[in-house]
CSV table of C-alpha atoms in Angstrom, one decimal:
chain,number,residue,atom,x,y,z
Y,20,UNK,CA,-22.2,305.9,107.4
Y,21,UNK,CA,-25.9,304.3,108.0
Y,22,UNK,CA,-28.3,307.2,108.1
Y,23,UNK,CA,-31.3,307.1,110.7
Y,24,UNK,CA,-34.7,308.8,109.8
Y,25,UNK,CA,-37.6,309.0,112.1
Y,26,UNK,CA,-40.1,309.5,109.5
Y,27,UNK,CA,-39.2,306.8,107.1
Y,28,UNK,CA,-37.8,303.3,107.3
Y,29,UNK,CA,-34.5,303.2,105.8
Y,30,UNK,CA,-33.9,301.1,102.7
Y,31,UNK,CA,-30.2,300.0,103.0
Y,32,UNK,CA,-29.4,296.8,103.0
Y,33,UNK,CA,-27.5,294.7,105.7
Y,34,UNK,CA,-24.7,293.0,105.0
Y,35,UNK,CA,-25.8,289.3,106.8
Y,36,UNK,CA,-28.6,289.5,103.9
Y,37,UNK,CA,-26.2,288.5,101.6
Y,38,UNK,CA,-26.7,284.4,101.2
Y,39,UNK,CA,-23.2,283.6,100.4
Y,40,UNK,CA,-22.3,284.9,104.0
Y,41,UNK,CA,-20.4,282.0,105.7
Y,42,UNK,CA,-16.9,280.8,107.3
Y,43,UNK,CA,-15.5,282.1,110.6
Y,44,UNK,CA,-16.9,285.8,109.9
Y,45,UNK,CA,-20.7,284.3,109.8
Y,46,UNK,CA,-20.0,282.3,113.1
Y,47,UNK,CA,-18.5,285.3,115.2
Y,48,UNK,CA,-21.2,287.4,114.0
Y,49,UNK,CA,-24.0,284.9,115.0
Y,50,UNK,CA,-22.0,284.4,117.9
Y,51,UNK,CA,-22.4,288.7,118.5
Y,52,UNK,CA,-26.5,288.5,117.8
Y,53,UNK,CA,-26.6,285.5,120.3
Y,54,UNK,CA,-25.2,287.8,122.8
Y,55,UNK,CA,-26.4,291.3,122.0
Y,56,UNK,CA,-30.0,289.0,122.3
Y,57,UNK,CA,-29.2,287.5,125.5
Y,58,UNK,CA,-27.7,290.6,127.1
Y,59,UNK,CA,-30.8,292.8,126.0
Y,60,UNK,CA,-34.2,289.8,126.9
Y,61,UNK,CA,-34.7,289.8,123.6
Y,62,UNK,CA,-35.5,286.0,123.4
Y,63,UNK,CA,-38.3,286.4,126.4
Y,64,UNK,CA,-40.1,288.3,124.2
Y,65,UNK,CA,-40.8,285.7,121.6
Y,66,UNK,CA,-41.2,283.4,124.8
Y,67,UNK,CA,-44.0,285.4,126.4
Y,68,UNK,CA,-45.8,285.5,123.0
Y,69,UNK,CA,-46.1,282.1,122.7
Y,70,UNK,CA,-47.0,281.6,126.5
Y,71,UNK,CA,-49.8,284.5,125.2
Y,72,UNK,CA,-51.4,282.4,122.3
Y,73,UNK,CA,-51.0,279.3,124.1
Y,74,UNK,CA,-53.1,280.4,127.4
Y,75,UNK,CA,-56.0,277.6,127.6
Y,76,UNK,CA,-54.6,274.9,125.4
Y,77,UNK,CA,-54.1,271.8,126.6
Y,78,UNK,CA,-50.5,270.3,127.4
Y,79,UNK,CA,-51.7,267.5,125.9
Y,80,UNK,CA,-51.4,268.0,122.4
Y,81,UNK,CA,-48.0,268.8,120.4
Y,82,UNK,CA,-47.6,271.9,118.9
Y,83,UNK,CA,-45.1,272.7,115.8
Y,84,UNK,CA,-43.6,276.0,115.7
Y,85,UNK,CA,-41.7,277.7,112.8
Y,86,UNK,CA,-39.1,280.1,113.5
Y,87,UNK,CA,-39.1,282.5,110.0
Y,88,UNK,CA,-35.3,283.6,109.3
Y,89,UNK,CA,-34.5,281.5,112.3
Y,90,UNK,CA,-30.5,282.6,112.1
Y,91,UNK,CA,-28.7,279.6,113.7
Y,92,UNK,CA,-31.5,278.7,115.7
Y,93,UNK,CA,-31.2,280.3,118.8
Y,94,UNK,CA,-34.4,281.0,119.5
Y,95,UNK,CA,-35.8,277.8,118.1
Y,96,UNK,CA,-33.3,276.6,121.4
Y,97,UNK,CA,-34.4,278.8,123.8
Y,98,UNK,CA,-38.0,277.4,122.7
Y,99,UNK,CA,-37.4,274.2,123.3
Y,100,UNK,CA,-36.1,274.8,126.7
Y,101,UNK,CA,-39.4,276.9,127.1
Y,102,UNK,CA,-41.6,274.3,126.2
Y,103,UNK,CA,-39.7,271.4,128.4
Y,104,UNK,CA,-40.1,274.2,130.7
Y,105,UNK,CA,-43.6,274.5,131.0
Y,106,UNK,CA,-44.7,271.4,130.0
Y,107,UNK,CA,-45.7,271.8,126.3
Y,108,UNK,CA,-44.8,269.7,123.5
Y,109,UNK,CA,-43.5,271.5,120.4
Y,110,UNK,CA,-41.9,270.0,117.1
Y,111,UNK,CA,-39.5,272.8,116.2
Y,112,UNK,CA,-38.7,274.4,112.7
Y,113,UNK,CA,-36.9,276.3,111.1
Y,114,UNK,CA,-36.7,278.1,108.1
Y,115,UNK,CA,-34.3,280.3,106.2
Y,116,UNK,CA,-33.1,281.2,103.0
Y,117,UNK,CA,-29.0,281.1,103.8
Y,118,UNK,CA,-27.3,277.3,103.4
Y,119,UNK,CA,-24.4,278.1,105.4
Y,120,UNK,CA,-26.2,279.5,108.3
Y,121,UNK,CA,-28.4,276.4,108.3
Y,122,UNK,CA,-25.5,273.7,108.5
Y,123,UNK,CA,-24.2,276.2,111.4
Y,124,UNK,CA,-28.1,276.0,113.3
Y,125,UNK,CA,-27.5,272.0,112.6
Y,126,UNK,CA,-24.7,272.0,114.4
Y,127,UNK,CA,-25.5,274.3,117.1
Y,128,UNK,CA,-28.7,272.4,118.2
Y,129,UNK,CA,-27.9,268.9,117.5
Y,130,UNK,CA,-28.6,268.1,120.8
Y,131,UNK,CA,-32.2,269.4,120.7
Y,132,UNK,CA,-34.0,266.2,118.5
Y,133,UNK,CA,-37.4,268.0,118.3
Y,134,UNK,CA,-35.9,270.8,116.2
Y,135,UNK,CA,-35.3,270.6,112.5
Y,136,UNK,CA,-34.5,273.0,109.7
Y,137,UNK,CA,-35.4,273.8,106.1
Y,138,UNK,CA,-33.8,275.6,103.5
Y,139,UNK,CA,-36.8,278.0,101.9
Y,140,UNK,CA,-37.3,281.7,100.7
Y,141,UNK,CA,-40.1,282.2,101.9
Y,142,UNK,CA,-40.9,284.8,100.0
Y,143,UNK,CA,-41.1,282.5,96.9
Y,144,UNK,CA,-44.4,281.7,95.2
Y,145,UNK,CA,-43.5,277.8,94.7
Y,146,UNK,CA,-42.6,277.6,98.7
Y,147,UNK,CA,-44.7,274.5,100.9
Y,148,UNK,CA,-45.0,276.3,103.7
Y,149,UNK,CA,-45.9,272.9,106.9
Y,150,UNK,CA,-49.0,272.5,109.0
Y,151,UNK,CA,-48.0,275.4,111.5
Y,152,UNK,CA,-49.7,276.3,114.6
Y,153,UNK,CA,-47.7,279.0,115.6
Y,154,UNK,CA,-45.3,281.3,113.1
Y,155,UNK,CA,-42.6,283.1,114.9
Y,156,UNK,CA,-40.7,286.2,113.2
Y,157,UNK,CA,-37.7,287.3,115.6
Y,158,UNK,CA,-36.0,290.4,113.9
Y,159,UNK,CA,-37.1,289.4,110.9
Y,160,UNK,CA,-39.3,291.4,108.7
Y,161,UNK,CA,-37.5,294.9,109.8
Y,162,UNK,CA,-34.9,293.2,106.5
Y,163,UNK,CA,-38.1,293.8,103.7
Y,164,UNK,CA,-40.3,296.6,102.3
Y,165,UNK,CA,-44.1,296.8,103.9
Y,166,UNK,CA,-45.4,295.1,100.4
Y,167,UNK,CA,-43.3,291.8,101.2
Y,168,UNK,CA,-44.3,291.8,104.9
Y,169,UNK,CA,-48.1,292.1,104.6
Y,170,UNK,CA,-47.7,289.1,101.5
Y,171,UNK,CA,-46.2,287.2,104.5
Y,172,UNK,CA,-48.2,287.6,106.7
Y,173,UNK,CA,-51.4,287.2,105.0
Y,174,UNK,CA,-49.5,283.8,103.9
Y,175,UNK,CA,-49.0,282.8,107.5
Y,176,UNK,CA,-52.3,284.2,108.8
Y,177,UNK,CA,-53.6,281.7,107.0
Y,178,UNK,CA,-51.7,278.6,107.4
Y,179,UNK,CA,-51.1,279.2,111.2
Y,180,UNK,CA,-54.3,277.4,113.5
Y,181,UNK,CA,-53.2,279.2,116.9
Y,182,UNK,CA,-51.2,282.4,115.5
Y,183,UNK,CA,-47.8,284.5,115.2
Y,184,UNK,CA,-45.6,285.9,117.4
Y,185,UNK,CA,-43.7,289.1,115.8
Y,186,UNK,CA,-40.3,290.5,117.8
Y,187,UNK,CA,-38.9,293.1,116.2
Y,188,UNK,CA,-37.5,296.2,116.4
Y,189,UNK,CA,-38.6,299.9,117.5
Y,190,UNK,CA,-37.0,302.6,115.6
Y,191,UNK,CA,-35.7,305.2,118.1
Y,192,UNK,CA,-33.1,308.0,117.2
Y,193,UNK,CA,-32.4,307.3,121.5
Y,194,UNK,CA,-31.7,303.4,120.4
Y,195,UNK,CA,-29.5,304.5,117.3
Y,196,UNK,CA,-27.3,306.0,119.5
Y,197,UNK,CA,-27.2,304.0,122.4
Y,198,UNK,CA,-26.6,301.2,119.8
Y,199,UNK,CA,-23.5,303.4,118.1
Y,200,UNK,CA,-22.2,303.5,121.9
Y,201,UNK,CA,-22.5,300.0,123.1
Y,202,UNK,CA,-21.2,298.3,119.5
Y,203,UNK,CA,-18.1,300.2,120.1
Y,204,UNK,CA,-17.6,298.6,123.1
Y,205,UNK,CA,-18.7,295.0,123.5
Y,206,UNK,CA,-19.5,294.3,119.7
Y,207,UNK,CA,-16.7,292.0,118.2
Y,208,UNK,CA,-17.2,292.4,114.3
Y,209,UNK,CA,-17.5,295.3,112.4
Y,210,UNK,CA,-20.5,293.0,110.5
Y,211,UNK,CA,-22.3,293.1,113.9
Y,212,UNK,CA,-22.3,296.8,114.6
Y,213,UNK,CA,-22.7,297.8,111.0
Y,214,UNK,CA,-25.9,295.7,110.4
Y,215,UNK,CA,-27.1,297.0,114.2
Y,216,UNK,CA,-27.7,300.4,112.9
Y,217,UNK,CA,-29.2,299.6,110.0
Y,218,UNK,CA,-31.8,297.5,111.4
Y,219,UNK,CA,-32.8,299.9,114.4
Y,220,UNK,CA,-33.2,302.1,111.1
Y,221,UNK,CA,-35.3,299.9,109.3
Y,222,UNK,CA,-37.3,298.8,112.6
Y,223,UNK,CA,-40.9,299.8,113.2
Y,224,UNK,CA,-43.0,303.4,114.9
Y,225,UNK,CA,-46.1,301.7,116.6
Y,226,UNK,CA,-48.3,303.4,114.4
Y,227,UNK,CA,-46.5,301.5,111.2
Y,228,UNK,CA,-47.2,298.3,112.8
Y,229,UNK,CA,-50.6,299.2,113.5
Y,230,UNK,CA,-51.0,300.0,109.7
Y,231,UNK,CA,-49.6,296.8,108.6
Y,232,UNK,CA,-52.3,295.3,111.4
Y,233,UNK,CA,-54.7,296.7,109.5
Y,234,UNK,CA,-53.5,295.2,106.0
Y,235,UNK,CA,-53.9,291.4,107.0
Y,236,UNK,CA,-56.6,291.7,109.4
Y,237,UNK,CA,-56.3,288.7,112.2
Y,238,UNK,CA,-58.8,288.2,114.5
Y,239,UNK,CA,-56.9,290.0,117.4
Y,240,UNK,CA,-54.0,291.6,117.2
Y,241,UNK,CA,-52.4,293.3,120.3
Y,242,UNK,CA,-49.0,295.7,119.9
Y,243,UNK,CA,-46.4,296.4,123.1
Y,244,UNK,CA,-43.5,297.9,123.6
Y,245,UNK,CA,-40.5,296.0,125.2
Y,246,UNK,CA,-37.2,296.6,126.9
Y,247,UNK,CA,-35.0,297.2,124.8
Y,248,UNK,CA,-36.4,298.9,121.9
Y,249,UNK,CA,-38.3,296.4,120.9
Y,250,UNK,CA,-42.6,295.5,119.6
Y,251,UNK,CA,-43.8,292.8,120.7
Y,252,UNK,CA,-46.6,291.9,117.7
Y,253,UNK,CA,-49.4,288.7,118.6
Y,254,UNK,CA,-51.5,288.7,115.7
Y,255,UNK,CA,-54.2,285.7,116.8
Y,256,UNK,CA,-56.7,283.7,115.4
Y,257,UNK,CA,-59.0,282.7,118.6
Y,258,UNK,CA,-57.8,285.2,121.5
């Protein structure tokens, strides 16, 4: 039974966080995310943010973007077709921490030749992190303690030239619920809905976010809430 609190972030783990996660399980339950994202806007989100942080920068110039925990790549996808889009160019990469998950983002995105993946923790002191100019974290740091997130993100503060785009997740007792409801119904794998709960009950209040804001200290930083259940986070270096 996941537990929800609305005073504290929960500490239990998901079961995806577990590296040796792979085989047909991993792929349905990528598969589910890819949905539950798609059926939800989740990905526009992340899309917006970077048309935020971009706004005045010439077209003219490539741009590499790193997708932090990027899954199986979906959203390094959905920025691709973003950038084609609206006429940027980005060299797309991502990193995570979970080998199997990586040869499964190779495969889905092998027809996308300005993306490319790495296998790093980058949580690790010996990590290389590339020249970045924007750092995206899509339902990422809601998996780690606030200690972890602010190291990140002091790292990334300072490695990024244009900024980072956070998309994560609001904790709501409303979204627990509705989350219980819908999993029930169109989630496929028990995985899926299990690791749904947990992360609406490790997700963020506003005034958390606003606390880690204050911790690493960007030039701008600007906070919104999003359909459905969701913060928006631009933490910016020039806006």
């Amino acid at each position: 039974m996941v537990l929800y609190s609305s005073k504290y972030r929960s500490k239990e783990s998901e079961i995806m966080d577990n590296f040796d996660l792979h085989g047909d399980e991993m792929k349905l339950l990528l598969t589910d995310l890819k949905n539950i994202n798609k059926w939800l806007g989740g990905n526009s989100i992340t899309r917006n943010g970077i048309r935020t942080l971009l706004k005045g920068y010439s077209k003219e110039k490539e741009y590499v973007i790193v997708d932090i925990g990027c899954g199986d790549g979906e959203m390094l996808r959905q920025c691709a077709l973003f950038g084609k889009r609206e006429g940027f160019k980005f060299q797309l990469v991502g990193i995570d921490a979970n080998p199997f998950i990586l040869e499964e983002a190779k495969e889905r995105s092998k027809d996308f030749p300005n993306i490319t993946f790495q296998k790093n923790n980058v949580f690790s002191e010996e990590i290389e992190l590339p020249k970045i100019d924007i750092a995206l974290c899509t339902l990422f740091l809601h998996h780690f303690p606030n200690q972890q997130i602010t190291g990140l993100l002091n790292k990334l503060i300072e490695k990024t030239k244009v900024g980072i785009v956070v998309n994560d997740l609001h904790r709501s007792r409303l979204a627990f619920i509705l989350f219980r409801i819908v999993g029930k119904l169109f989630i496929k794998t028990k995985i899926a809905r299990h690791d749904g709960l947990v992360s609406i009950a490790r997700g963020f209040k506003k005034i958390e976010l606003e606390q880690l804001s204050e911790a690493i200290n960007p030039e701008k930083t600007i906070i919104t809430w999003k359909w459905a259940f969701r913060y928006q986070w631009i933490l910016s270096k020039n806006i």
